[in-house]
PDB file of C-alpha atoms in Angstrom:
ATOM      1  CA  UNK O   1      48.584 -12.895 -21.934  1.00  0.00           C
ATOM      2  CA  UNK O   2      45.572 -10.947 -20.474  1.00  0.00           C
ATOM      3  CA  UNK O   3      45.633  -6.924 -19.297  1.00  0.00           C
ATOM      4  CA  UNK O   4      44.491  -6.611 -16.133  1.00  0.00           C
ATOM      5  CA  UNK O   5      43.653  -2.982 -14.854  1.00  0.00           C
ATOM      6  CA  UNK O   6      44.842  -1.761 -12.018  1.00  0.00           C
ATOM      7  CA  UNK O   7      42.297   0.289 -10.381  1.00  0.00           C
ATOM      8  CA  UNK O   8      45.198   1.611  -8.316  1.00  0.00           C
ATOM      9  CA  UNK O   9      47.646   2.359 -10.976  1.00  0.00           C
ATOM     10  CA  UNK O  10      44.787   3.278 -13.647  1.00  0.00           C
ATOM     11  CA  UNK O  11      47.015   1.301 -16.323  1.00  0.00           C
ATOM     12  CA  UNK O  12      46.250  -2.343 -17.828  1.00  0.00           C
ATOM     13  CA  UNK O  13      48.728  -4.121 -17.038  1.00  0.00           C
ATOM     14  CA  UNK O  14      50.223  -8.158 -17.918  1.00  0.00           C
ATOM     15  CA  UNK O  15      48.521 -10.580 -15.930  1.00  0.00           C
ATOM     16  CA  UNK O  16      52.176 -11.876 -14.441  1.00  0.00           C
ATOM     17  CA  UNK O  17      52.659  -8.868 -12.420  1.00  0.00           C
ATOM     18  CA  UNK O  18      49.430 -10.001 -10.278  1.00  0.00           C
ATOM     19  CA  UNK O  19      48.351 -12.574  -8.385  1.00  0.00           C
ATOM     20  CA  UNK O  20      45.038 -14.078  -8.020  1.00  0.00           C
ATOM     21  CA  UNK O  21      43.594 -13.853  -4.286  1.00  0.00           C
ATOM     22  CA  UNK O  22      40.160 -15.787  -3.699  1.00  0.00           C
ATOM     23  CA  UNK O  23      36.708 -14.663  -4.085  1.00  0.00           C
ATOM     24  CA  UNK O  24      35.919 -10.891  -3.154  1.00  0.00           C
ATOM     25  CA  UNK O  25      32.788 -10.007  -0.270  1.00  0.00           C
ATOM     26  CA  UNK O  26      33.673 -12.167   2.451  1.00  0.00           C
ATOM     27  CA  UNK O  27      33.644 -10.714   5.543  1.00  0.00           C
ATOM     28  CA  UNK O  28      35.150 -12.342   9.009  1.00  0.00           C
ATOM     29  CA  UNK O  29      32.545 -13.171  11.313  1.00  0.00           C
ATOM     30  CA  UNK O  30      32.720 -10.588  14.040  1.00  0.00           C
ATOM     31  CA  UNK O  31      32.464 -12.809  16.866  1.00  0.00           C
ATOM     32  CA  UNK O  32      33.806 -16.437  15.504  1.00  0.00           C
ATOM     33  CA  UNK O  33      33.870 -18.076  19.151  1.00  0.00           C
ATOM     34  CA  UNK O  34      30.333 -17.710  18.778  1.00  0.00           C
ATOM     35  CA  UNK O  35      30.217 -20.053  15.647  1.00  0.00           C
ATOM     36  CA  UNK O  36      29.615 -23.502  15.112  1.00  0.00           C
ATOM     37  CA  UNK O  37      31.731 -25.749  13.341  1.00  0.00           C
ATOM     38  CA  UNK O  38      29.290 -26.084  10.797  1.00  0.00           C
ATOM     39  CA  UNK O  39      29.339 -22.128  10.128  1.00  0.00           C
ATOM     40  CA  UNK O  40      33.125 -21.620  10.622  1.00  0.00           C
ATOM     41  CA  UNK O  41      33.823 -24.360   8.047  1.00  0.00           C
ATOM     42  CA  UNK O  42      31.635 -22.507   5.943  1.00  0.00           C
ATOM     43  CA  UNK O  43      33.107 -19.208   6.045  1.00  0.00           C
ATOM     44  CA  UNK O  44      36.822 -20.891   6.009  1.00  0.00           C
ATOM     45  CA  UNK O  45      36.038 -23.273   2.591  1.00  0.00           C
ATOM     46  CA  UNK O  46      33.005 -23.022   1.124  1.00  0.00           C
ATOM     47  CA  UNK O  47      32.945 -20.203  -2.124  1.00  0.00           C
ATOM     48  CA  UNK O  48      30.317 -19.542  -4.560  1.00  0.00           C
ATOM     49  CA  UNK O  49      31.934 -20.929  -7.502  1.00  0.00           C
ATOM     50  CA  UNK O  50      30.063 -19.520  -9.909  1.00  0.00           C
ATOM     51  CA  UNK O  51      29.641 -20.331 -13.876  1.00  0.00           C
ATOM     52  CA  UNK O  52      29.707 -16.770 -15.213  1.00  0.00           C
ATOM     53  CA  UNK O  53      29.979 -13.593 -13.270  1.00  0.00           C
ATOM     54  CA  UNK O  54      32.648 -13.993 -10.524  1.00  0.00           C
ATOM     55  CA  UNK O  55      33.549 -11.443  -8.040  1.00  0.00           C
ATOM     56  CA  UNK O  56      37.674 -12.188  -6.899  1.00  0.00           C
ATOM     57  CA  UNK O  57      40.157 -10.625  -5.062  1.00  0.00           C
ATOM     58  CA  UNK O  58      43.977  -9.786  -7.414  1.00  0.00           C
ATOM     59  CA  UNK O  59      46.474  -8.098  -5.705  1.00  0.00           C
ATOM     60  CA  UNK O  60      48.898  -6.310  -8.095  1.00  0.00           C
ATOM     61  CA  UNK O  61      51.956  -7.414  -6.427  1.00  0.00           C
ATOM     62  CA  UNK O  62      54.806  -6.891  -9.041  1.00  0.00           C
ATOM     63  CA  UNK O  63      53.183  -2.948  -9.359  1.00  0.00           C
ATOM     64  CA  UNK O  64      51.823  -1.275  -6.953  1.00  0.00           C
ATOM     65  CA  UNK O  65      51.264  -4.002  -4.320  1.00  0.00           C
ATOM     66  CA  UNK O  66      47.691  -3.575  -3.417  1.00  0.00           C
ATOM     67  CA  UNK O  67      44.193  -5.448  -3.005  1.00  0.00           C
ATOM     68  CA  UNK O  68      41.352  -4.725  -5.418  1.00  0.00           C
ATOM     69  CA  UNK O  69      38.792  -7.075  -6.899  1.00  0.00           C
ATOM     70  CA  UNK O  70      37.677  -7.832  -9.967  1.00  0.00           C
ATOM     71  CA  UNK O  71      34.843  -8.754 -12.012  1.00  0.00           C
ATOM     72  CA  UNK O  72      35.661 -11.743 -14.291  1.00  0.00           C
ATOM     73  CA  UNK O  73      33.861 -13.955 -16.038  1.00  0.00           C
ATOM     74  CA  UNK O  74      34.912 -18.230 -15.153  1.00  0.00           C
ATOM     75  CA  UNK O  75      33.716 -19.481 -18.723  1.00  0.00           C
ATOM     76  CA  UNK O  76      35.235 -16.586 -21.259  1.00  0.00           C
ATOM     77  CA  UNK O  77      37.941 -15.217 -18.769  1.00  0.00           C
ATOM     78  CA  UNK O  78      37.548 -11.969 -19.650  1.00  0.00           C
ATOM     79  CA  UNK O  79      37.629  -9.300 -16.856  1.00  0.00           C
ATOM     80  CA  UNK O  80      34.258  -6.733 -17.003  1.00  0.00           C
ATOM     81  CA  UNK O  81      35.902  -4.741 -14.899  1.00  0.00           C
ATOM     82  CA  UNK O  82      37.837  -3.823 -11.605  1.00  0.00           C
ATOM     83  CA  UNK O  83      37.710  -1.769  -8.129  1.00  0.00           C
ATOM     84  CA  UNK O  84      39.257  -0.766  -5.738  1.00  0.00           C
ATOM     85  CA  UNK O  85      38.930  -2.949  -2.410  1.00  0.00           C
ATOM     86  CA  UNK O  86      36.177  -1.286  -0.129  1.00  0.00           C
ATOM     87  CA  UNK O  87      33.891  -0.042  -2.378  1.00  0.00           C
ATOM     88  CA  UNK O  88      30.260  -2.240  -3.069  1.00  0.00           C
ATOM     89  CA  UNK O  89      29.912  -5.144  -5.525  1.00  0.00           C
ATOM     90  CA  UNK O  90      28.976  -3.684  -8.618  1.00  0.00           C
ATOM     91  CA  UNK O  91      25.664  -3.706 -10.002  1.00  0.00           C
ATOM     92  CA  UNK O  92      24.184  -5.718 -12.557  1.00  0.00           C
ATOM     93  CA  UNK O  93      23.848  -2.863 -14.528  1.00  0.00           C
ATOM     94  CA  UNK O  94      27.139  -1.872 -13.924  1.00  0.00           C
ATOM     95  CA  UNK O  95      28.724  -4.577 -15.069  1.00  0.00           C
ATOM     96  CA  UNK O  96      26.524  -5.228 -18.353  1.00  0.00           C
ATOM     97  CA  UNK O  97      27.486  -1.611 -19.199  1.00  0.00           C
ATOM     98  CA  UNK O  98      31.474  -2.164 -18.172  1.00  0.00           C
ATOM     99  CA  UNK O  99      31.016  -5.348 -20.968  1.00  0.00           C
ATOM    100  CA  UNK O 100      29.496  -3.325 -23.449  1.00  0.00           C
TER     101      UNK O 100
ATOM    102  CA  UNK F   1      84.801  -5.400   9.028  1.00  0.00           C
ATOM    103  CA  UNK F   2      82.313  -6.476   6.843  1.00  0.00           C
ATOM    104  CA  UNK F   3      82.845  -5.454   2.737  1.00  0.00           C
ATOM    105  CA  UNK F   4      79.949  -5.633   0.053  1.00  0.00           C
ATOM    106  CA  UNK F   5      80.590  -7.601  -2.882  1.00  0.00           C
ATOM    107  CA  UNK F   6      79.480  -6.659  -5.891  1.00  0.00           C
ATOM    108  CA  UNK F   7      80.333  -8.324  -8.850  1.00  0.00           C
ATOM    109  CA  UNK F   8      79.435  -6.882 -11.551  1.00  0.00           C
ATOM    110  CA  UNK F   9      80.392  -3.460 -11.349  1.00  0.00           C
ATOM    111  CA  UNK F  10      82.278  -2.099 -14.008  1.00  0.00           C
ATOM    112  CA  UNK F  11      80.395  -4.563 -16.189  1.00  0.00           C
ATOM    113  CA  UNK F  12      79.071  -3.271 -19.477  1.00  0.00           C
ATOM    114  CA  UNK F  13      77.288  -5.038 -22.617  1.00  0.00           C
ATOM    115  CA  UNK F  14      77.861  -2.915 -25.923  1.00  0.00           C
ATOM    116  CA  UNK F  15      76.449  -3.910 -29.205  1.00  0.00           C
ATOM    117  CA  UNK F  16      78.429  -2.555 -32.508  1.00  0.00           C
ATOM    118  CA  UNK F  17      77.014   0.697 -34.205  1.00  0.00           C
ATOM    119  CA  UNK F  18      75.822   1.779 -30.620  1.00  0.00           C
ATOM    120  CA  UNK F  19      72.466   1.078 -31.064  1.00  0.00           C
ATOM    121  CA  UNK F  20      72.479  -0.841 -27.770  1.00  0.00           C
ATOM    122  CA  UNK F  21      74.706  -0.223 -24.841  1.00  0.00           C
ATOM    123  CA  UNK F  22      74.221  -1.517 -21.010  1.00  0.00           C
ATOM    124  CA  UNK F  23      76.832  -0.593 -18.064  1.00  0.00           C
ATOM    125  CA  UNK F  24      75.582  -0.922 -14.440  1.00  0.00           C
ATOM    126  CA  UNK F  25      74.928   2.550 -12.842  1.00  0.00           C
ATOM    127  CA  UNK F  26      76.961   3.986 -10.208  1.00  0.00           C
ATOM    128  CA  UNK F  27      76.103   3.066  -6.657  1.00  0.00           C
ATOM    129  CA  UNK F  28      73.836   5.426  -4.975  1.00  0.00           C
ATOM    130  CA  UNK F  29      71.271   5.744  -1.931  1.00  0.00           C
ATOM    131  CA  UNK F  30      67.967   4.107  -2.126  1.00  0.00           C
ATOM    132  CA  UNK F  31      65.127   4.695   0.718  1.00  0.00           C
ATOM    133  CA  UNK F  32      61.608   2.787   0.491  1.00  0.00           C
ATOM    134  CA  UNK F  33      59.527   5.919   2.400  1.00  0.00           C
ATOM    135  CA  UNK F  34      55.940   4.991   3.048  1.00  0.00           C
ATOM    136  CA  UNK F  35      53.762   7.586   4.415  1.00  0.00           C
ATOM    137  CA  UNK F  36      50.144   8.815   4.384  1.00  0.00           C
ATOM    138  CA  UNK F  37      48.434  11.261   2.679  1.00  0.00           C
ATOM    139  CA  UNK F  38      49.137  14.374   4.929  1.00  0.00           C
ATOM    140  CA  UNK F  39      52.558  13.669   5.556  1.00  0.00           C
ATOM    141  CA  UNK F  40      53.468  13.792   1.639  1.00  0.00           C
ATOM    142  CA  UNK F  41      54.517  17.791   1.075  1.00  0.00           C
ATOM    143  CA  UNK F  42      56.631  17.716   4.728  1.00  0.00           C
ATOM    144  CA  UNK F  43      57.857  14.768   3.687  1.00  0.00           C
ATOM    145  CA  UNK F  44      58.944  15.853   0.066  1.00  0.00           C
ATOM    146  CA  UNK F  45      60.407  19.310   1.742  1.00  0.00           C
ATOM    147  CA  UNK F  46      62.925  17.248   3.675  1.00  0.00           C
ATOM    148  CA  UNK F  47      63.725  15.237   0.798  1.00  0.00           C
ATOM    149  CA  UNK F  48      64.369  18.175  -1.544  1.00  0.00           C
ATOM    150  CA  UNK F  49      61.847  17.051  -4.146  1.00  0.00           C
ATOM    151  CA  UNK F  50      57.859  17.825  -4.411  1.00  0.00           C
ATOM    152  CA  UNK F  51      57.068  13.994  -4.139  1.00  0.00           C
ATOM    153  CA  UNK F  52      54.613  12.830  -7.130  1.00  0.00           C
ATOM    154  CA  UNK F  53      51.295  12.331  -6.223  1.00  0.00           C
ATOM    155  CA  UNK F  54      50.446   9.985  -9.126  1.00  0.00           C
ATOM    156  CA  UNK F  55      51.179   6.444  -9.232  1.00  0.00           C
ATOM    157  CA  UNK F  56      54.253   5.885 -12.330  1.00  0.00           C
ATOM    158  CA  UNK F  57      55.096   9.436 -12.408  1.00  0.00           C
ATOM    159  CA  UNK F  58      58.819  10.624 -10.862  1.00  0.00           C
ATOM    160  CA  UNK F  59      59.902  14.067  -9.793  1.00  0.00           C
ATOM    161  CA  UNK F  60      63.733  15.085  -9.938  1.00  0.00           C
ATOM    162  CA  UNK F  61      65.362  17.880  -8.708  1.00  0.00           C
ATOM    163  CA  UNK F  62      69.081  18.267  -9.241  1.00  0.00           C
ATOM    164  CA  UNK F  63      70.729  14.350  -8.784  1.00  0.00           C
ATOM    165  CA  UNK F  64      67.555  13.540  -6.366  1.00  0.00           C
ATOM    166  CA  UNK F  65      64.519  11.540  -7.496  1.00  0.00           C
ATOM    167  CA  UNK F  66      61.551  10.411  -6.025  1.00  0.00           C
ATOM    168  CA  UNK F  67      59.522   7.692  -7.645  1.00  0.00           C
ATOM    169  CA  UNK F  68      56.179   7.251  -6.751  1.00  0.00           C
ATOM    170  CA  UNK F  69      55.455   3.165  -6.534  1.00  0.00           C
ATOM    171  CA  UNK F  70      51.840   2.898  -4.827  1.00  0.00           C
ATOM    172  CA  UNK F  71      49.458   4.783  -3.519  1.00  0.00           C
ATOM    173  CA  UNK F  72      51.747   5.414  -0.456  1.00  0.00           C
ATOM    174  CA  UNK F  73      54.825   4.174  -1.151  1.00  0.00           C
ATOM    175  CA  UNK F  74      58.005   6.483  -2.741  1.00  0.00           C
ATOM    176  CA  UNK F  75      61.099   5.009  -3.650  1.00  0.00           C
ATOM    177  CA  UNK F  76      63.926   8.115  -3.142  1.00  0.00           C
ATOM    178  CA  UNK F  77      66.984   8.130  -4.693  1.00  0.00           C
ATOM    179  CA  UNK F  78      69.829  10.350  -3.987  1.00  0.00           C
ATOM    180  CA  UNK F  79      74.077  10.716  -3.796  1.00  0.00           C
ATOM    181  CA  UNK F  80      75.976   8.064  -1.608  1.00  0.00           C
ATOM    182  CA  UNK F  81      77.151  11.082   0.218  1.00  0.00           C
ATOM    183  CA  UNK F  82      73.247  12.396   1.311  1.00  0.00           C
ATOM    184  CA  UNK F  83      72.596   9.296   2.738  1.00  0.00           C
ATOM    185  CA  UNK F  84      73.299  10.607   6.490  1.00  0.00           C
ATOM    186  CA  UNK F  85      71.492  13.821   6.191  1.00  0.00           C
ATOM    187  CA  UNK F  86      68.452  12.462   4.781  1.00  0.00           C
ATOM    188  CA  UNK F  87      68.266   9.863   7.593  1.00  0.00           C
ATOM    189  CA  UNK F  88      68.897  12.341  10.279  1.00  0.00           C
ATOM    190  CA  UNK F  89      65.916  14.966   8.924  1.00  0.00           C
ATOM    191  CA  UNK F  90      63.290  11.984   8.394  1.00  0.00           C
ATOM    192  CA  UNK F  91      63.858  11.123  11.883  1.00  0.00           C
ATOM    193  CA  UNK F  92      63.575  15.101  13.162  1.00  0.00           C
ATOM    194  CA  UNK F  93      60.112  14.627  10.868  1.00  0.00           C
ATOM    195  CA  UNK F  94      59.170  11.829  12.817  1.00  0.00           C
ATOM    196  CA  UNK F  95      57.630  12.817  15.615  1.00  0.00           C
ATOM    197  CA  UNK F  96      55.513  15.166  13.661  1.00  0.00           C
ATOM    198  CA  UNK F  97      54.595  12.938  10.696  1.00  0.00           C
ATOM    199  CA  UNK F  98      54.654   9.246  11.502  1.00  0.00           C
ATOM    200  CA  UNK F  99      56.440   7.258   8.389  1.00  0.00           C
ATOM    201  CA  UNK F 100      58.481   4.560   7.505  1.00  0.00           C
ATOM    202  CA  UNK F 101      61.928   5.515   5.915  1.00  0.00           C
ATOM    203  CA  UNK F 102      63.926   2.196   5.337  1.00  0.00           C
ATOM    204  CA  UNK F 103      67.325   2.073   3.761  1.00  0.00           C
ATOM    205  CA  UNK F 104      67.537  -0.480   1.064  1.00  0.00           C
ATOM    206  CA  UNK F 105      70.731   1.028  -1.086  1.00  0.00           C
ATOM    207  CA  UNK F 106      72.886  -2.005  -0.499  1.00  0.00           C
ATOM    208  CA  UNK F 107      69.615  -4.372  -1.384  1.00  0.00           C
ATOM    209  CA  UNK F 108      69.510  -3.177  -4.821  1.00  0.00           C
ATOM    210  CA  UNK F 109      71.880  -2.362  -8.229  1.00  0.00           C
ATOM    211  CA  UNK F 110      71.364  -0.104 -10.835  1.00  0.00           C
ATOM    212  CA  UNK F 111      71.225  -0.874 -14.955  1.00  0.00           C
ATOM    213  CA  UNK F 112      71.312   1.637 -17.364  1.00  0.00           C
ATOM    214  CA  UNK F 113      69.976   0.314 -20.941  1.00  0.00           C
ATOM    215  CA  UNK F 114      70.908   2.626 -23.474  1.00  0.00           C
ATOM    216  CA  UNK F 115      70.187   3.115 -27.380  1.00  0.00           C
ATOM    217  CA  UNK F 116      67.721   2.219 -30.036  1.00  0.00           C
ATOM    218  CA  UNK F 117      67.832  -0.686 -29.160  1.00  0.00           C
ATOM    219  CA  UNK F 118      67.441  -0.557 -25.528  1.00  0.00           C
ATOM    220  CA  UNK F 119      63.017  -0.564 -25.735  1.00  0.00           C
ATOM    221  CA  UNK F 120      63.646  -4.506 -27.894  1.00  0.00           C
ATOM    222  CA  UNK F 121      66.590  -5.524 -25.111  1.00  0.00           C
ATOM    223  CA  UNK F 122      63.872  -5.408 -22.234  1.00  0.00           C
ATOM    224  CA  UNK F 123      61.436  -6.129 -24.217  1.00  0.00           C
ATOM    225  CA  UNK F 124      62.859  -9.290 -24.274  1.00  0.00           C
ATOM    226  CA  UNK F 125      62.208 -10.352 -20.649  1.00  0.00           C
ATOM    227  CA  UNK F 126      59.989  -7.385 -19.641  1.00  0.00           C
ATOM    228  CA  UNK F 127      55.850  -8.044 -20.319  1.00  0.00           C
ATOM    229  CA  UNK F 128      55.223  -4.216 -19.727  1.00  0.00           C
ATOM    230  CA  UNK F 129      54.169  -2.071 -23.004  1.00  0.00           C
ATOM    231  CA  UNK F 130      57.085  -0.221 -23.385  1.00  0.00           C
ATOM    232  CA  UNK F 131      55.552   2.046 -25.718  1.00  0.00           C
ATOM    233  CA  UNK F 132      53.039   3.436 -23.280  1.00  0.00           C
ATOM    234  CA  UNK F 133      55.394   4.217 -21.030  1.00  0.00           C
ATOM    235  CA  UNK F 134      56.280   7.944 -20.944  1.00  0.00           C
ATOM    236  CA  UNK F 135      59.631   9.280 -20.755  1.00  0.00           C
ATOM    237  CA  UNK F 136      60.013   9.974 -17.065  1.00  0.00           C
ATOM    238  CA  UNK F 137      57.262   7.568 -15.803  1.00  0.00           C
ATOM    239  CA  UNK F 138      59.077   4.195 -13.124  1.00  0.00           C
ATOM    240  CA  UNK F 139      56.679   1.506 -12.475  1.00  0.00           C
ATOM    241  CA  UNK F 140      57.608  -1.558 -10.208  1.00  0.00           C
ATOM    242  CA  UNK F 141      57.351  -4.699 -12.755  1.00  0.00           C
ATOM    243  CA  UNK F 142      58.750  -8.287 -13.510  1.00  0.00           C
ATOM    244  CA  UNK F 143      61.459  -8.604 -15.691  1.00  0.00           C
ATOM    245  CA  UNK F 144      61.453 -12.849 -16.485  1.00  0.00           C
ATOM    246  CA  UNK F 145      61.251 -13.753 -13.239  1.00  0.00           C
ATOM    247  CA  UNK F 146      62.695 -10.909 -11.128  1.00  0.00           C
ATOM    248  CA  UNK F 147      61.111  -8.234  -9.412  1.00  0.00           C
ATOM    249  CA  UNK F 148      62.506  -4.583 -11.019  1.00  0.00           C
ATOM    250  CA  UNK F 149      61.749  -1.462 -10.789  1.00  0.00           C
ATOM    251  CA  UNK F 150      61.989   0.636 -14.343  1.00  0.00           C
ATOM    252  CA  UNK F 151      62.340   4.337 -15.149  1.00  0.00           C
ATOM    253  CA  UNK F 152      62.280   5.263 -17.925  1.00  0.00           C
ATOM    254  CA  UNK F 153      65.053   8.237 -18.415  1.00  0.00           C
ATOM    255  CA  UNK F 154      64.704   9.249 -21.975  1.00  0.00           C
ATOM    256  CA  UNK F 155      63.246   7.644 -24.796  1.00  0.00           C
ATOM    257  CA  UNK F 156      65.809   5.406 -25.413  1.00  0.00           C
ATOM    258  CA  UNK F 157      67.312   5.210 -22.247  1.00  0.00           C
ATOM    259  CA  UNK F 158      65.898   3.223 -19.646  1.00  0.00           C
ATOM    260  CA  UNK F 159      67.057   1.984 -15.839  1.00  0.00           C
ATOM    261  CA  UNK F 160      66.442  -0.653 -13.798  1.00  0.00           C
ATOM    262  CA  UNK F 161      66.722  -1.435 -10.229  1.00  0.00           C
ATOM    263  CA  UNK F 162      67.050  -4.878  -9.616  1.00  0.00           C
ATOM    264  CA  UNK F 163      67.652  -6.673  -5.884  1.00  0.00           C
ATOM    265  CA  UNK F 164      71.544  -7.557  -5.753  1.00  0.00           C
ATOM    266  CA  UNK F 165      70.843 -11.482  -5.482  1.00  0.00           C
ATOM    267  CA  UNK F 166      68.595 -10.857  -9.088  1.00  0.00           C
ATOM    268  CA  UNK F 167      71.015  -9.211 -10.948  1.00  0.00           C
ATOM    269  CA  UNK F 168      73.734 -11.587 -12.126  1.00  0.00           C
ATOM    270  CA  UNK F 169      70.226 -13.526 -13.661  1.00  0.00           C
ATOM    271  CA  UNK F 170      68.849 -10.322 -15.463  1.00  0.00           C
ATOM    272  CA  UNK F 171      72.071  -8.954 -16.578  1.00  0.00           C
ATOM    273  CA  UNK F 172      72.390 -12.476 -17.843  1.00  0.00           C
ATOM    274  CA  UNK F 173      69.550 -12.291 -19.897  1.00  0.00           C
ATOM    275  CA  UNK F 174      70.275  -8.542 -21.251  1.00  0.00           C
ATOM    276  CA  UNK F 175      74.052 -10.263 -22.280  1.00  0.00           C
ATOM    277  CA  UNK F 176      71.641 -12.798 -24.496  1.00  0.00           C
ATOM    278  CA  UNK F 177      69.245 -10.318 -25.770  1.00  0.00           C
ATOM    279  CA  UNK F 178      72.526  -8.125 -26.847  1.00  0.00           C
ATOM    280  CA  UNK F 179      74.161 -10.755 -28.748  1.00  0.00           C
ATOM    281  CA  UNK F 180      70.786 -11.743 -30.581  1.00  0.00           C
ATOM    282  CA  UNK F 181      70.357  -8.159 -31.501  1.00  0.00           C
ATOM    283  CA  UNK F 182      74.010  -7.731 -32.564  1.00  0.00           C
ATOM    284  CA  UNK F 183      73.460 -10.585 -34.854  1.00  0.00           C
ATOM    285  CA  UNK F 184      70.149  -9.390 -35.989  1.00  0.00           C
ATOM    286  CA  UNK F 185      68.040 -12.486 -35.372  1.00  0.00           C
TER     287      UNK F 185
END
């Protein structure tokens, strides 16, 4: 079973108690009347899926019940490391040194 | 009039040589208080209990504890017979500190797991890691495939606050993790 820290509860934590919530950084379109279909299908189903680095949304929802995203890597699974919801994407850096 | 039924009170699971023993707790009051940052010390004065500002951690103060379950959620448990008084002083609070007080004692049952034995008996069910759990430190977890709440009370005494409709299934389970610890397997 993997740990998963909770940036909220500062604790690593079994993997059941959360559940996984989509990729992380996408913000709603301010104005989405203003769309076309073209864009709003975009921003409704198309994700990065990335091979590697991956930046996702986990909610710890048997815990403490919030939002906060993760760094995780699709081909290893292994989680670099997590934040709370809000703050930047991490930097390269950050993340190579949250690995190491 | 409408009557609460409750099962399995009374109920009790002891292994031989007391190295395990599990009784349901005695009913008492249960509030789910969420409430910003500000409102936290008024809110902990009308309680009677300095509310813990740290996510796991509990605070007691004479048969009163607060449990601290996010980052602004409490649960706060207390005597059946408080139930009225702390209802009536949140709501005197309100207008001053906005806050959500709900009352969920008849949603949820108390089991005390007691003994040597009691950290393998959840263990059974219960993914946490018991042993970095301090003694007074309640966390919200899973227990198989129910939703619990754990405090730990000493170090070998543990309860857990389970919804009514999950208990008959996790009490089940702590019956089968007795009788496999009774026979040593």
């Amino acid at each position: 079973m993997l740990l998963i820290r909770c940036p909220h509860c500062a604790a690593e934590r079994p993997e059941v108690e959360f559940v996984y919530a989509g990729e992380a950084h996408i913000s709603r379109p301010r104005d989405p009347a203003v769309l076309t279909d073209e864009q709003w299908k975009n921003h409704l189903f198309i994700r990065s899926n990335p091979r590697g680095t991956h930046f996702e949304r986990w909610r710890h929802i048997h815990g403490c019940g919030r939002f906060f995203n993760a760094v995780r890597d699709t081909v290893t699974d292994k989680f670099a490391m997590t934040y709370k919801a809000g703050l930047p994407r991490p930097s390269e850096a950050e993340i190579r040194e949250a690995r190491s | 009039m409408l009557q609460q039924y409750r099962p399995l009170d009374g109920s009790r699971i002891a292994v031989p040589d007391s190295v395990l023993g599990i009784e349901m707790a005695d009913d008492c009051t249960r509030f789910n208080l969420r409430i910003a940052g500000t409102g936290i010390a008024p809110a902990g004065k009308v309680f009677g209990v300095t509310l813990p500002k740290v996510i796991g951690q509990t605070a007691a103060s004479g048969d009163k504890l607060a449990l601290c379950l996010g980052p602004d959620e409490w649960q706060l448990m207390a005597p059946l017979d408080e139930r009225d008084r702390i209802e009536a002083a949140f709501a005197a609070l309100y207008a001053k500190v906005p806050h959500s007080l709900v009352d969920i004692s008849h949603r949820e049952v108390g089991i005390v797991v007691e003994g040597s034995a009691a950290a393998v008996a959840l263990c059974s069910a219960c993914p946490l890691d018991l042993d970095e759990m301090p003694v007074g430190a309640a966390t919200r977890t899973i227990f198989d495939k129910a939703q619990i709440v754990l405090i730990r009370q000493g170090r070998d005494s543990f309860r857990i606050e389970v919804w009514q409709s999950f208990a008959d299934h996790v009490w089940g389970i702590l019956q089968a993790a007795g009788r496999e610890i009774t026979l040593e397997i």
